[in-house]
Coordinates of C-alpha atoms and ligand atoms in Angstrom, one line a residue:
M1 CA 9.9 52.4 -19.9
T2 CA 6.1 52.5 -19.8
T3 CA 4.3 50.0 -17.6
D4 CA 3.0 48.4 -20.8
E5 CA 6.6 47.9 -22.0
L6 CA 7.7 46.7 -18.6
R7 CA 4.8 44.3 -18.5
E8 CA 5.6 42.9 -21.9
S9 CA 9.3 42.4 -21.1
L10 CA 9.0 41.1 -17.6
L11 CA 5.7 39.3 -17.1
M12 CA 4.3 36.1 -18.6
A13 CA 1.2 36.5 -20.7
P14 CA -0.1 33.0 -21.4
K15 CA -2.3 32.7 -24.5
N16 CA -4.7 30.1 -25.6
G17 CA -3.1 27.7 -28.0
F18 CA -5.6 28.5 -30.7
A19 CA -4.2 32.0 -30.8
R20 CA -0.7 30.7 -31.3
I21 CA -1.0 27.7 -33.5
S22 CA -0.1 28.2 -37.2
A23 CA -2.7 27.6 -40.0
E24 CA -0.5 24.7 -41.3
D25 CA -0.4 23.2 -37.8
R26 CA -4.2 23.5 -37.5
V27 CA -4.5 21.3 -40.6
E28 CA -1.8 18.8 -39.3
M29 CA -3.5 18.7 -35.9
E30 CA -6.8 17.5 -37.5
S31 CA -5.1 14.7 -39.4
Y32 CA -3.0 13.7 -36.5
C33 CA -6.1 13.4 -34.3
K34 CA -7.7 11.2 -36.8
R35 CA -4.8 8.8 -36.7
Y36 CA -4.8 9.0 -32.9
A37 CA -8.5 8.2 -32.7
A38 CA -8.0 5.2 -34.9
F39 CA -5.2 4.0 -32.6
M40 CA -7.6 4.5 -29.6
D41 CA -10.3 2.4 -31.3
A42 CA -7.8 -0.4 -31.9
C43 CA -6.1 -0.3 -28.5
K44 CA -7.8 -0.4 -25.2
T45 CA -5.4 -2.6 -23.3
E46 CA -1.6 -2.7 -22.9
R47 CA -1.6 -5.9 -25.0
E48 CA -3.4 -4.3 -27.9
A49 CA -1.3 -1.2 -27.8
T50 CA 1.9 -3.3 -27.7
A51 CA 0.7 -5.4 -30.6
W52 CA -0.2 -2.3 -32.6
A53 CA 3.2 -0.8 -31.9
V54 CA 5.0 -4.0 -33.0
R55 CA 2.9 -4.1 -36.3
E56 CA 3.5 -0.5 -37.2
A57 CA 7.2 -0.6 -36.2
E58 CA 7.9 -3.6 -38.4
K59 CA 6.2 -1.9 -41.3
L60 CA 8.8 0.9 -40.9
G61 CA 11.8 -1.5 -40.7
F62 CA 12.2 -1.9 -36.9
Q63 CA 13.9 -5.2 -36.0
P64 CA 13.1 -7.3 -32.9
F65 CA 15.8 -7.0 -30.3
V66 CA 18.1 -10.1 -30.1
P67 CA 20.6 -10.3 -27.2
G68 CA 24.2 -9.9 -28.5
M69 CA 23.1 -8.1 -31.6
T70 CA 25.4 -5.3 -32.9
V71 CA 23.7 -2.0 -33.6
N72 CA 24.7 0.9 -35.8
P73 CA 23.6 4.5 -36.2
G74 CA 20.2 4.5 -37.9
D75 CA 19.2 1.0 -36.8
K76 CA 15.7 0.7 -35.6
I77 CA 15.1 -1.9 -32.8
Y78 CA 12.2 -2.9 -30.6
Y79 CA 12.0 -5.0 -27.5
N80 CA 8.6 -6.6 -27.1
N81 CA 8.3 -7.3 -23.4
R82 CA 6.1 -10.4 -23.4
G83 CA 3.4 -8.7 -25.4
K84 CA 2.5 -6.2 -22.5
S85 CA 5.0 -3.4 -22.8
I86 CA 7.5 -2.3 -25.4
A87 CA 10.7 -0.3 -25.8
L88 CA 11.7 1.0 -29.2
A89 CA 14.9 2.7 -30.2
V90 CA 16.4 4.5 -33.2
I91 CA 20.1 4.4 -32.8
G92 CA 21.8 7.8 -32.9
T93 CA 24.9 9.0 -34.6
E94 CA 26.5 9.7 -31.3
P95 CA 27.5 6.7 -29.1
L96 CA 25.3 5.7 -26.1
S97 CA 28.0 7.0 -23.8
K98 CA 26.6 10.4 -24.7
G99 CA 23.2 9.2 -23.4
A100 CA 19.8 8.5 -24.9
N101 CA 16.8 10.8 -25.2
I102 CA 13.9 8.8 -23.8
C103 CA 10.2 9.3 -23.8
A104 CA 8.3 7.0 -21.4
A105 CA 4.5 6.7 -21.3
H106 CA 2.2 3.9 -20.2
V107 CA -0.4 1.9 -22.1
D108 CA -2.4 0.4 -19.2
S109 CA -5.6 2.2 -18.1
P110 CA -8.0 1.8 -15.2
R111 CA -10.6 -0.9 -15.8
M112 CA -12.2 -4.0 -14.3
D113 CA -10.4 -7.3 -14.6
L114 CA -12.2 -10.6 -14.4
K115 CA -11.4 -12.6 -11.2
P116 CA -9.7 -16.0 -11.7
N117 CA -13.1 -17.7 -11.0
P118 CA -15.4 -15.1 -12.5
L119 CA -18.5 -16.9 -13.8
Y120 CA -21.5 -17.6 -11.5
E121 CA -25.2 -17.6 -11.6
D122 CA -27.5 -15.8 -9.2
A123 CA -31.3 -15.5 -9.5
E124 CA -31.0 -17.1 -13.0
I125 CA -28.7 -14.3 -14.2
A126 CA -25.1 -15.2 -15.2
Y127 CA -22.5 -12.8 -14.0
C128 CA -18.7 -12.3 -14.1
K129 CA -17.0 -11.1 -11.0
T130 CA -14.4 -8.4 -11.4
H131 CA -11.6 -6.7 -9.4
Y132 CA -11.0 -3.2 -10.5
Y133 CA -7.5 -2.2 -11.8
G134 CA -6.1 1.2 -11.0
G135 CA -7.9 4.2 -9.4
I136 CA -11.5 4.2 -10.5
K137 CA -14.6 5.9 -9.1
K138 CA -16.7 2.8 -8.8
Y139 CA -20.0 4.6 -9.2
Q140 CA -19.0 5.6 -12.8
W141 CA -18.9 2.1 -14.2
P142 CA -22.5 0.7 -13.9
T143 CA -25.1 1.4 -16.6
I144 CA -22.7 2.0 -19.4
P145 CA -22.0 -0.3 -22.3
L146 CA -18.9 -2.5 -21.6
A147 CA -16.7 -4.7 -23.7
L148 CA -14.6 -7.8 -22.9
H149 CA -11.0 -7.8 -24.1
G150 CA -8.2 -10.2 -23.3
V151 CA -6.5 -13.5 -23.8
V152 CA -7.0 -17.0 -22.5
Y153 CA -4.2 -19.5 -22.2
R154 CA -6.0 -22.9 -22.8
K155 CA -5.0 -26.2 -21.3
D156 CA -3.5 -27.3 -24.7
G157 CA -1.1 -24.3 -24.6
S158 CA -2.9 -22.3 -27.2
V159 CA -3.7 -18.6 -26.5
I160 CA -7.1 -17.3 -27.6
T161 CA -7.6 -13.6 -28.1
I162 CA -11.1 -12.4 -27.2
T163 CA -12.8 -9.1 -28.0
V164 CA -16.5 -8.7 -27.6
G165 CA -18.5 -5.5 -27.6
E166 CA -16.6 -3.3 -30.0
D167 CA -18.1 -4.4 -33.3
D168 CA -21.6 -2.9 -34.0
A169 CA -22.9 -6.4 -34.4
D170 CA -21.5 -7.5 -31.0
P171 CA -23.5 -7.6 -27.8
V172 CA -22.1 -5.4 -25.0
L173 CA -22.0 -6.2 -21.3
M174 CA -23.2 -4.1 -18.3
V175 CA -23.1 -3.6 -14.6
T176 CA -26.4 -2.6 -13.1
D177 CA -27.3 0.1 -10.6
L178 CA -30.2 0.4 -8.2
L179 CA -33.4 2.2 -9.4
P180 CA -33.7 5.6 -7.6
H181 CA -37.1 4.5 -6.2
L182 CA -35.4 2.0 -3.9
A183 CA -32.1 3.9 -3.4
A184 CA -33.0 5.7 -0.2
D185 CA -30.3 4.0 1.7
Q186 CA -27.7 4.0 -1.1
M187 CA -28.2 7.7 -1.7
Q188 CA -27.2 8.5 1.8
K189 CA -23.8 6.8 1.4
P190 CA -20.7 8.7 0.4
L191 CA -19.8 8.5 -3.3
A192 CA -16.9 6.1 -2.6
K193 CA -19.4 3.6 -1.1
G194 CA -22.5 4.0 -3.3
I195 CA -21.2 1.1 -5.4
A196 CA -19.0 -1.4 -3.7
G197 CA -16.1 -3.3 -5.4
E198 CA -18.0 -6.6 -4.9
Q199 CA -21.0 -5.1 -6.7
L200 CA -19.1 -4.6 -9.9
N201 CA -20.4 -7.8 -11.3
V202 CA -21.0 -7.9 -15.1
I203 CA -24.1 -9.4 -16.5
V204 CA -23.2 -11.9 -19.3
G205 CA -26.5 -13.7 -19.8
T206 CA -30.0 -14.8 -18.7
E207 CA -31.1 -17.6 -21.0
P208 CA -31.1 -21.1 -19.3
I209 CA -30.0 -24.1 -21.4
E210 CA -32.8 -26.7 -21.7
G211 CA -32.5 -29.4 -19.1
E212 CA -32.5 -30.1 -15.4
G213 CA -30.3 -29.1 -12.4
A214 CA -28.6 -26.0 -11.1
D215 CA -27.0 -23.0 -12.9
L216 CA -28.6 -23.6 -16.4
V217 CA -27.9 -20.0 -17.4
K218 CA -24.2 -20.2 -16.5
L219 CA -24.0 -23.6 -18.3
N220 CA -25.5 -22.0 -21.4
I221 CA -22.8 -19.2 -21.3
M222 CA -20.1 -21.8 -20.8
K223 CA -21.5 -23.7 -23.8
L224 CA -21.4 -20.6 -25.9
L225 CA -17.8 -19.8 -24.9
N226 CA -16.9 -23.4 -25.7
E227 CA -18.5 -23.4 -29.1
K228 CA -16.9 -20.0 -30.1
Y229 CA -13.5 -20.2 -28.4
G230 CA -13.1 -23.8 -27.2
L231 CA -13.1 -22.7 -23.5
I232 CA -13.9 -24.7 -20.4
E233 CA -14.5 -23.0 -17.1
A234 CA -11.0 -23.9 -15.7
D235 CA -9.5 -21.8 -18.6
F236 CA -10.5 -18.6 -16.8
Q237 CA -7.8 -19.5 -14.3
S238 CA -5.1 -18.9 -16.9
A239 CA -6.5 -15.8 -18.5
E240 CA -6.3 -12.0 -18.6
L241 CA -9.8 -10.9 -19.4
T242 CA -10.7 -7.3 -18.7
I243 CA -13.8 -5.2 -18.9
V244 CA -13.4 -1.8 -20.5
P245 CA -15.9 0.8 -21.8
A246 CA -17.3 -0.2 -25.2
G247 CA -17.3 2.3 -28.0
R248 CA -15.0 4.6 -30.0
C249 CA -13.0 7.7 -29.6
R250 CA -15.4 10.6 -30.5
E251 CA -15.1 14.2 -31.3
V252 CA -16.7 16.2 -28.5
G253 CA -18.1 19.7 -28.5
L254 CA -20.2 21.5 -31.1
D255 CA -16.9 22.9 -32.4
R256 CA -15.3 19.4 -32.4
S257 CA -12.3 20.7 -30.5
L258 CA -12.1 17.8 -28.0
L259 CA -11.6 14.1 -28.2
G260 CA -13.6 11.9 -25.8
A261 CA -12.2 8.4 -25.3
Y262 CA -11.5 5.6 -22.8
G263 CA -7.9 5.6 -21.8
H264 CA -6.4 8.9 -22.9
D265 CA -4.4 8.3 -19.7
D266 CA -1.9 7.4 -21.0
R267 CA -2.4 6.3 -24.6
V268 CA -2.6 9.9 -25.6
C269 CA 1.1 10.3 -24.7
S270 CA 1.9 6.7 -25.9
Y271 CA 0.6 7.5 -29.4
A272 CA 2.4 10.8 -29.4
E273 CA 5.7 9.1 -28.6
L274 CA 5.3 6.4 -31.2
E275 CA 4.3 8.8 -34.1
A276 CA 7.2 11.1 -33.1
L277 CA 9.7 8.2 -33.1
F278 CA 8.4 6.9 -36.4
T279 CA 8.9 10.3 -38.1
I280 CA 12.1 11.8 -36.6
G281 CA 14.5 10.4 -39.2
Q282 CA 18.1 10.1 -37.9
P283 CA 18.6 11.4 -34.4
T284 CA 21.9 12.5 -33.0
K285 CA 21.5 10.8 -29.7
T286 CA 19.7 7.4 -29.6
A287 CA 16.0 8.0 -29.3
V288 CA 14.1 5.6 -27.0
C289 CA 10.3 5.2 -26.8
I290 CA 8.9 3.3 -23.8
L291 CA 5.3 2.1 -23.5
A292 CA 5.1 0.7 -20.0
D293 CA 2.5 -1.5 -18.3
K294 CA 1.2 -1.4 -14.7
E295 CA 1.7 2.3 -14.2
E296 CA -1.8 2.5 -12.8
I297 CA -1.0 0.0 -10.0
G298 CA 2.5 1.3 -9.1
S299 CA 4.7 0.4 -12.1
V300 CA 5.3 -3.0 -10.5
G301 CA 5.8 -6.4 -12.0
I302 CA 7.7 -7.7 -15.0
S303 CA 6.1 -5.4 -17.5
G304 CA 6.1 -2.3 -15.2
M305 CA 8.6 0.5 -15.4
Q306 CA 10.4 -0.8 -12.3
S307 CA 11.1 -4.0 -14.1
H308 CA 14.7 -4.9 -15.1
Y309 CA 13.6 -5.5 -18.7
F310 CA 14.6 -1.9 -19.4
E311 CA 18.2 -2.6 -18.3
H312 CA 18.2 -5.8 -20.3
F313 CA 17.3 -3.8 -23.5
M314 CA 19.5 -0.7 -22.9
G315 CA 22.3 -2.8 -21.5
A316 CA 22.5 -4.9 -24.7
L317 CA 22.5 -1.8 -26.9
C318 CA 25.3 -0.3 -24.7
R319 CA 27.4 -3.5 -24.8
S320 CA 27.3 -3.6 -28.5
Q321 CA 29.0 -0.1 -28.5
G322 CA 31.4 -1.0 -25.7
V323 CA 29.6 1.4 -23.4
K324 CA 28.7 0.9 -19.7
L325 CA 25.0 1.1 -19.1
E326 CA 25.6 3.3 -16.0
D327 CA 27.4 5.8 -18.1
C328 CA 24.6 5.8 -20.7
F329 CA 21.9 6.3 -18.0
A330 CA 23.9 9.1 -16.3
A331 CA 24.1 11.1 -19.6
S332 CA 20.5 10.4 -20.6
F333 CA 17.3 12.4 -20.4
C334 CA 13.8 11.1 -19.9
L335 CA 10.5 12.8 -20.6
S336 CA 8.0 10.9 -18.4
A337 CA 5.1 11.4 -20.7
D338 CA 1.9 11.2 -18.8
V339 CA -1.3 13.2 -18.5
S340 CA -2.1 16.0 -16.1
N341 CA -5.5 17.2 -14.7
A342 CA -6.9 20.1 -16.8
F343 CA -8.5 22.8 -14.8
D344 CA -12.2 22.0 -14.4
P345 CA -14.4 25.1 -13.7
N346 CA -16.9 22.7 -12.1
F347 CA -14.4 21.8 -9.4
P348 CA -12.2 24.9 -9.0
E349 CA -11.7 24.3 -5.3
T350 CA -9.5 21.3 -6.0
C351 CA -6.8 23.3 -7.8
D352 CA -4.4 26.2 -7.5
R353 CA -5.5 27.9 -10.7
R354 CA -2.2 29.8 -11.1
N355 CA -0.3 26.5 -11.2
N356 CA -2.8 24.2 -12.9
S357 CA -2.8 23.1 -16.6
A358 CA -5.6 24.3 -18.8
L359 CA -7.2 22.8 -21.9
N360 CA -5.7 24.2 -25.1
Y361 CA -2.7 25.7 -23.5
G362 CA -0.5 22.9 -24.8
V363 CA 1.7 20.2 -23.2
S364 CA 1.8 20.6 -19.4
I365 CA 5.2 20.2 -17.8
C366 CA 5.0 19.0 -14.2
K367 CA 8.0 19.6 -12.0
Y368 CA 6.6 17.3 -9.3
T369 CA 3.6 15.1 -8.6
G370 CA 3.3 13.4 -5.3
S371 CA 1.0 14.3 -2.3
R372 CA 1.3 15.9 1.1
G373 CA 4.6 17.7 0.8
K374 CA 5.5 16.3 -2.6
G375 CA 5.6 12.8 -1.0
G376 CA 6.7 10.2 -3.6
A377 CA 7.5 12.8 -6.2
S378 CA 10.6 12.8 -8.5
D379 CA 10.7 16.6 -8.3
A380 CA 12.8 17.6 -11.3
S381 CA 15.7 20.0 -10.8
A382 CA 15.8 23.6 -12.1
E383 CA 18.4 22.4 -14.6
A384 CA 16.1 19.6 -15.9
M385 CA 13.2 22.0 -16.1
G386 CA 15.4 24.5 -18.0
H387 CA 16.4 21.8 -20.5
V388 CA 12.8 21.0 -21.3
R389 CA 11.7 24.6 -21.4
T390 CA 14.5 25.5 -23.8
T391 CA 14.0 22.4 -25.9
F392 CA 10.2 23.0 -26.3
D393 CA 10.7 26.7 -27.0
N394 CA 13.3 26.1 -29.7
A395 CA 11.0 23.6 -31.3
G396 CA 8.0 25.9 -31.2
V397 CA 6.0 23.5 -28.9
I398 CA 3.1 25.1 -27.1
W399 CA 3.5 24.3 -23.4
Q400 CA 2.4 25.3 -19.9
M401 CA 3.2 24.5 -16.3
A402 CA 1.2 22.0 -14.2
T403 CA 0.8 20.9 -10.7
L404 CA -1.6 18.1 -9.7
G405 CA -4.2 19.8 -7.6
K406 CA -3.9 22.2 -4.7
V407 CA -1.6 21.5 -1.8
D408 CA -2.9 18.7 0.4
Q409 CA -5.8 17.9 -1.9
G410 CA -4.5 14.6 -3.1
G411 CA -1.8 13.7 -5.6
G412 CA -0.6 11.1 -8.0
G413 CA 2.5 9.5 -9.5
T414 CA 4.0 8.5 -12.9
V415 CA 6.9 6.5 -14.0
A416 CA 9.2 9.5 -13.5
A417 CA 10.5 8.4 -10.1
Y418 CA 11.5 5.0 -11.5
M419 CA 13.4 6.5 -14.3
A420 CA 15.1 9.1 -12.0
N421 CA 16.1 6.2 -9.6
R422 CA 18.1 4.9 -12.5
N423 CA 20.2 8.1 -12.5
I424 CA 18.4 9.4 -15.5
V425 CA 17.5 13.1 -15.5
T426 CA 13.7 13.0 -15.7
V427 CA 10.8 15.5 -16.1
D428 CA 7.1 14.8 -16.3
A429 CA 5.1 16.3 -19.1
G430 CA 1.8 15.4 -20.8
V431 CA -1.6 16.2 -22.1
P432 CA -4.1 17.9 -19.8
V433 CA -7.2 15.8 -19.4
L434 CA -10.7 16.3 -17.9
S435 CA -12.5 13.4 -16.2
M436 CA -9.2 11.5 -15.8
H437 CA -9.7 7.8 -15.0
A438 CA -13.4 8.0 -15.9
P439 CA -14.9 5.6 -18.6
M440 CA -14.7 8.5 -21.0
E441 CA -11.9 11.1 -20.6
L442 CA -11.6 14.4 -22.5
A443 CA -8.5 15.9 -24.1
S444 CA -8.2 18.8 -26.5
K445 CA -7.0 18.1 -30.0
L446 CA -4.6 20.9 -29.8
D447 CA -2.9 19.5 -26.7
C448 CA -2.8 16.0 -28.2
Y449 CA -1.0 17.3 -31.3
E450 CA 1.4 19.5 -29.3
M451 CA 2.4 16.4 -27.3
M452 CA 3.6 14.7 -30.4
L453 CA 5.7 17.8 -31.3
A454 CA 7.0 17.7 -27.8
C455 CA 8.2 14.1 -28.0
K456 CA 9.8 14.8 -31.3
A457 CA 11.7 17.8 -29.8
I458 CA 12.9 15.6 -26.9
Y459 CA 14.1 12.8 -29.3
L460 CA 16.0 15.3 -31.4
A461 CA 17.4 17.4 -28.4
Ligands
MN1 MN1 -1.0 8.2 -16.4
MN2 MN1 -3.6 7.2 -14.4

């Protein structure tokens, strides 16, 4: 054998996805990304993504889960977990004792949540105080247009949905930063301290109401909120109002090869899972799509992946087939669908380039996340990695390997560990992203599209 032949038969030769994708898939990729962008424009919070999933699922004949219901092959069911997370299933021809094929992504993203008593006035400017949610670089959030999204539970029991800042006719909100002329002290601080958490106060108004007394600007804002939504100040105490970047998902690059949006992490995998589930037809094993909440703060709480709601849903499906939930879990597979860090040539020192995902090389499979000696990682087995590798190859999915940064640089987590703790074989895989957790994140259209094909392959494995 020549060295060329040896090289070809023995060594990997990764190729850019654009050299591998078929002409038909190129066309499909563009239309897929338009649908994904529309989803991103409509969904910036876990509640909005859950509501969107419910609406679309119902159009396709999915039925709401009812405890005690009997399920048959082909049935399409969803469990709306209090409007903040959702699990959807297409019942397979094989019983659940053979296990389910699960894809689990999350629909929450880093942002700034209003505090329970947010509204105040200082120097005749009205502000809302926030507490950031998830891992943000605080200096990235001032001086960009922001929108208010959320719900308020009013004293009379009614729930008001509020969205301000997304329509072109809407005002936007903003956090200020210091002018460079006076920033001599600030500029000496490390990035982590240049903007403090208690400085992430959002300007909501400056016009005083006519009259006497204190806080006339704040009073005017409260009057506006009362006229438009019927709110009084105490209603903030039973609300989930959040500040997210205003604006739409945009094509990025002169060649339009990228999508820039708030919250690719992890709605890029969430949308991929949903569209794949909606288009697989009849699976052999039961296909389950999870869109979890609270991943960005540790998958805790009633809507996070550690919540027992998942057992409630899967347990009921199993019972209707006379199957023990433990037996179903033990035979199941889960793709923990979450983004990875794409290699960024501006910051090469943070990664092991030989083991980092790259834009346009497809879905990145991540054996382990974690930090400092794989701490906190699920660390998938060779067998589990082999299952994913074979499944993706057989389905023609373009994929690559990923690790999250070089050893001892940092790390991260996903829902993988919480699925694996349930005795479900689990592997992380997702879309490589640049500027992860920033107000605008970047992903390549090709990788977004391949993620949907990857989810389809898992559901049908
Ligand atoms: Mn994520
Ligand atoms: Mn994240």
